[in-house]
XYZ file of C-alpha atoms in Angstrom:
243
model
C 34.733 -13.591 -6.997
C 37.486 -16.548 -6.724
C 36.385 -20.055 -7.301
C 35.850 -20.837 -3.874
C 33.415 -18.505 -3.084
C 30.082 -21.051 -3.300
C 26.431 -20.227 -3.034
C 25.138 -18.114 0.464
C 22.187 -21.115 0.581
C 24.650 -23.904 0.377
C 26.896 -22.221 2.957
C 24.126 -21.386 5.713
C 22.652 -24.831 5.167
C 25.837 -26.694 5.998
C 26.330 -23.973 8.776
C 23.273 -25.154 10.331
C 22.752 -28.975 9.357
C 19.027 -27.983 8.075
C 18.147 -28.237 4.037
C 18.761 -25.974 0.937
C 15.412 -24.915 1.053
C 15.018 -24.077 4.678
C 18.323 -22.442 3.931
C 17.160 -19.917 1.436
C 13.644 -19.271 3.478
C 16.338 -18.360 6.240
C 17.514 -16.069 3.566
C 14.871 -14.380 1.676
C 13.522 -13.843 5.102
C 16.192 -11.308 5.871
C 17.439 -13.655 8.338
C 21.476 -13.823 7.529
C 23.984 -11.586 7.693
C 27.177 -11.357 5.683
C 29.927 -9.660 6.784
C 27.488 -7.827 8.845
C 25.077 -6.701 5.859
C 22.161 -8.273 5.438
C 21.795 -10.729 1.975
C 18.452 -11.842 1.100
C 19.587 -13.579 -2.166
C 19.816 -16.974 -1.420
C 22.155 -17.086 -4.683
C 24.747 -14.991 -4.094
C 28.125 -15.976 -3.223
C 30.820 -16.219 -0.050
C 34.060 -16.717 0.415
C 34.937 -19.018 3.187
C 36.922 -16.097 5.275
C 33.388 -14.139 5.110
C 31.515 -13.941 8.339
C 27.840 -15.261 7.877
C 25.723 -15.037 10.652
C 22.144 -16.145 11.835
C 20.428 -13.029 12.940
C 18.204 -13.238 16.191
C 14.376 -13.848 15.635
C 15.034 -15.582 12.109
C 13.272 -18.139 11.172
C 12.942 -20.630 8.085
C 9.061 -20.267 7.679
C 7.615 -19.075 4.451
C 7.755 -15.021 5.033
C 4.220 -14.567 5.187
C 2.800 -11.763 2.460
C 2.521 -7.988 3.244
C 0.477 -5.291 2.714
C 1.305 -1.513 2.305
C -0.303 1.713 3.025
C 0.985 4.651 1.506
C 0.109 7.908 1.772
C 1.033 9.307 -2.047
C 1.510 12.618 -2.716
C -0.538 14.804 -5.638
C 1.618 14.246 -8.725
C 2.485 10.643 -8.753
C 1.256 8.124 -10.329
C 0.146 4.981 -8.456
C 0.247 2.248 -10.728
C 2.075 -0.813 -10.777
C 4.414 -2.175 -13.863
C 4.550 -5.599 -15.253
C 6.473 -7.394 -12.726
C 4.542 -5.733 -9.744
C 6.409 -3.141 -8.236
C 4.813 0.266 -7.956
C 5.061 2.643 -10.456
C 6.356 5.498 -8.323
C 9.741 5.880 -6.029
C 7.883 6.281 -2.302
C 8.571 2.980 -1.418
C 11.625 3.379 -0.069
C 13.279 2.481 3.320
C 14.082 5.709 4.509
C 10.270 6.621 3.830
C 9.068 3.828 5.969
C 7.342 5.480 8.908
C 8.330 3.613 12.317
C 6.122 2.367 14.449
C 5.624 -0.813 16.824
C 4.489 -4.016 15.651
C 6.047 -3.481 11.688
C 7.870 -5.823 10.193
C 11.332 -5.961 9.133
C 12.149 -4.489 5.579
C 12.785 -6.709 3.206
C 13.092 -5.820 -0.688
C 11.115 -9.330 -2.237
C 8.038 -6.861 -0.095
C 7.922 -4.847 -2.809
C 7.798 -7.460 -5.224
C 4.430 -8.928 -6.916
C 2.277 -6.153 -5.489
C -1.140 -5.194 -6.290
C -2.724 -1.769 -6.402
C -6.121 -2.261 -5.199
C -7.735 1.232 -5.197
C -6.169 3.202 -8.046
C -6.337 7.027 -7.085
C -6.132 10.200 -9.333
C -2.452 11.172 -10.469
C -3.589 14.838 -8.899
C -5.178 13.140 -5.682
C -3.026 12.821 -2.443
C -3.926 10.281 0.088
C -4.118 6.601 0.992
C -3.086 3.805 -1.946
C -3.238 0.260 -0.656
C -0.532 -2.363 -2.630
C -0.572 -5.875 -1.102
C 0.706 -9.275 -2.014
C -2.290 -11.045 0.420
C -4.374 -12.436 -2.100
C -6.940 -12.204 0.849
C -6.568 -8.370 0.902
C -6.666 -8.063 -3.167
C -9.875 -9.994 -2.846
C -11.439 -7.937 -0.141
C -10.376 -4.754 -1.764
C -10.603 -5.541 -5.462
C -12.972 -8.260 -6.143
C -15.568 -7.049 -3.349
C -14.613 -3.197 -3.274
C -17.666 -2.057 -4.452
C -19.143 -2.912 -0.822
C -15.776 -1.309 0.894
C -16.560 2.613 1.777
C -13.840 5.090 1.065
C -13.742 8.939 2.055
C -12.388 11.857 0.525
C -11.491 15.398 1.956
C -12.076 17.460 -0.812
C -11.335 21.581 -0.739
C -13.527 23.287 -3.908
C -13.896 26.692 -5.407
C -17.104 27.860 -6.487
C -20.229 28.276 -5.560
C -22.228 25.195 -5.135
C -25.881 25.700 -6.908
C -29.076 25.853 -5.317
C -29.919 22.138 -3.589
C -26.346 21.022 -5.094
C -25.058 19.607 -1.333
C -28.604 17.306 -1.274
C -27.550 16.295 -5.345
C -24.030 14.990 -4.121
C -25.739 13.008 -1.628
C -27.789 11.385 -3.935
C -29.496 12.372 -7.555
C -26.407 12.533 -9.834
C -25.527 10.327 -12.537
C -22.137 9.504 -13.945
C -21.681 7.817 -17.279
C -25.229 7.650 -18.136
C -26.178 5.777 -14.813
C -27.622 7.136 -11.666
C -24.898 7.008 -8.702
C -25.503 5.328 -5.701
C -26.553 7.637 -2.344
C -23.505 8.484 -0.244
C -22.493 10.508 2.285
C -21.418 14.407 1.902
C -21.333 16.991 3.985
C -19.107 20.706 4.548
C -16.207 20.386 6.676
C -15.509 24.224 6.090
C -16.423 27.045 3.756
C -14.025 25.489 1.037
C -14.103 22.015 2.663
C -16.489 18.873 1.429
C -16.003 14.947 2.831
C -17.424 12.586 1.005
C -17.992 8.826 1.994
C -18.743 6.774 -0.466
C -18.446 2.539 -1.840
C -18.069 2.013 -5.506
C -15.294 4.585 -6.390
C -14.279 5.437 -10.103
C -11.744 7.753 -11.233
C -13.212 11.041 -12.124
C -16.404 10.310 -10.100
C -15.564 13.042 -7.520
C -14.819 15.663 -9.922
C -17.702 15.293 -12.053
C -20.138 14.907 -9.176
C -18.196 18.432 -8.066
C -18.251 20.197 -11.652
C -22.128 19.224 -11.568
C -23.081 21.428 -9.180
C -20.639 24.232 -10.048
C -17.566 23.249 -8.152
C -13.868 22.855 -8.595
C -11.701 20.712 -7.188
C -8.998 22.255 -5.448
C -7.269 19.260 -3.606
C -8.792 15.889 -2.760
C -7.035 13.924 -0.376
C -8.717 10.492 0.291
C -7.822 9.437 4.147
C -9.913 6.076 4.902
C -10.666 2.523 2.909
C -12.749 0.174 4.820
C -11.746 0.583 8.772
C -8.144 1.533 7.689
C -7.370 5.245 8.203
C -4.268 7.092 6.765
C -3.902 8.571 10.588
C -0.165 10.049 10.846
C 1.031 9.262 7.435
C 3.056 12.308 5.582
C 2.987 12.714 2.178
C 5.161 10.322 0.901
C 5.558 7.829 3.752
C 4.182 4.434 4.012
C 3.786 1.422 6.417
C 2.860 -2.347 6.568
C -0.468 -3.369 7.547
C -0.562 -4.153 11.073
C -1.414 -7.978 11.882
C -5.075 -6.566 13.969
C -5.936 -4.286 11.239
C -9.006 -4.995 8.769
C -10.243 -3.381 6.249
């Protein structure tokens, strides 16, 4: 880059006679085009003969904080690393399921996220990352009081009163496990729904009265469903939807 090219904030701020710091909320809000290609580094730099341009609906207020819902497949783990960002490769554009109402992509939405209901490495289903500290509360500091449920296929044969025992008479690290809901879907087919969720609860409720887990697939936290989410794709949080 030539020493004229100057900072993409400095240029879209004189552009539009507003301030450096509305400039790079215009920005990071995915809100300016370069050339055509959208730049949401407020640092980066342009040459005066590049075309910058205001795209329509942008807008220089703070871009408010997402939440994601992905539906992970078996296999993956869903953790998050240091600086936030998931542990696992779903969260990409081209797996972001369309639908009305989403937001715009942006990549700072992947940024700072926090997994609030960890699931199994071998467990498909719904994982919840959000940067709302409303929704990390809700989910995290409260989630003992938020219901989940599982679709779980098993092998085995379940012992004698073993269906009433899921529903309440277990124990699970030397502590009696609160009543929940579980019934057969199918043959092979048990749903559970159940609040204060552990890793390994499921399977050692299962194992306890003779079963094996074939596949658990959890499709519900709270009010929020999974619904038409493949394995693998994900979407934002819609602005009516509560968990």
């Amino acid at each position: 880059m030539t020493i004229d090219a100057i900072r993409l904030a400095k240029r879209v701020a004189a552009q539009l006679g507003c301030s450096r710091a509305e400039a790079e909320r215009y920005i990071m809000g995915g809100g300016i085009s370069v050339d055509g290609q959208v730049v949401e580094d407020p640092a980066s730099r342009v040459l005066p003969s590049q075309e910058v341009r205001v795209l329509p609906g942008a807008s220089a207020d703070e871009a408010p904080p997402v939440t994601i819902l992905l539906h992970k497949p078996a296999g993956f783990n869903s953790g998050v690393g240091a600086r936030g960002e998931p542990a696992l490769g779903c969260l990409a554009p081209e797996a972001l399921a369309q639908s009305h109402g989403q937001p715009r992509f942006l990549k700072r939405h992947l940024h700072k996220l926090t997994l609030t209901s960890p699931l199994e490495t071998d467990a498909s289903g719904l994982v919840i990352y959000t940067q709302d500290f409303r929704v990390a509360r809700k989910l995290v500091e409260e989630g003992e009081r938020v219901e989940q449920e599982f679709i779980v296929d098993v092998s085995g044969a379940i012992r004698e009163g073993g269906l009433a025992l899921l529903n309440h008479g277990l124990q699970f690290n030397g502590k009696p496990i609160a009543p929940m809901k579980v019934s057969w879907q199918s043959e092979h087919r048990l749903r559970f729904a159940l609040k204060g969720v552990k890793p390994g609860l499921i399977d050692h409720m299962c194992r306890a009265v003779g079963l094996e887990i074939v596949e658990m697939r959890r499709i519900r936290i709270g009010r929020v469903p999974m619904a038409g989410l493949q394995a693998g794709q994900w979407r934002y949080l819609l602005d009516y939807e509560r968990f």
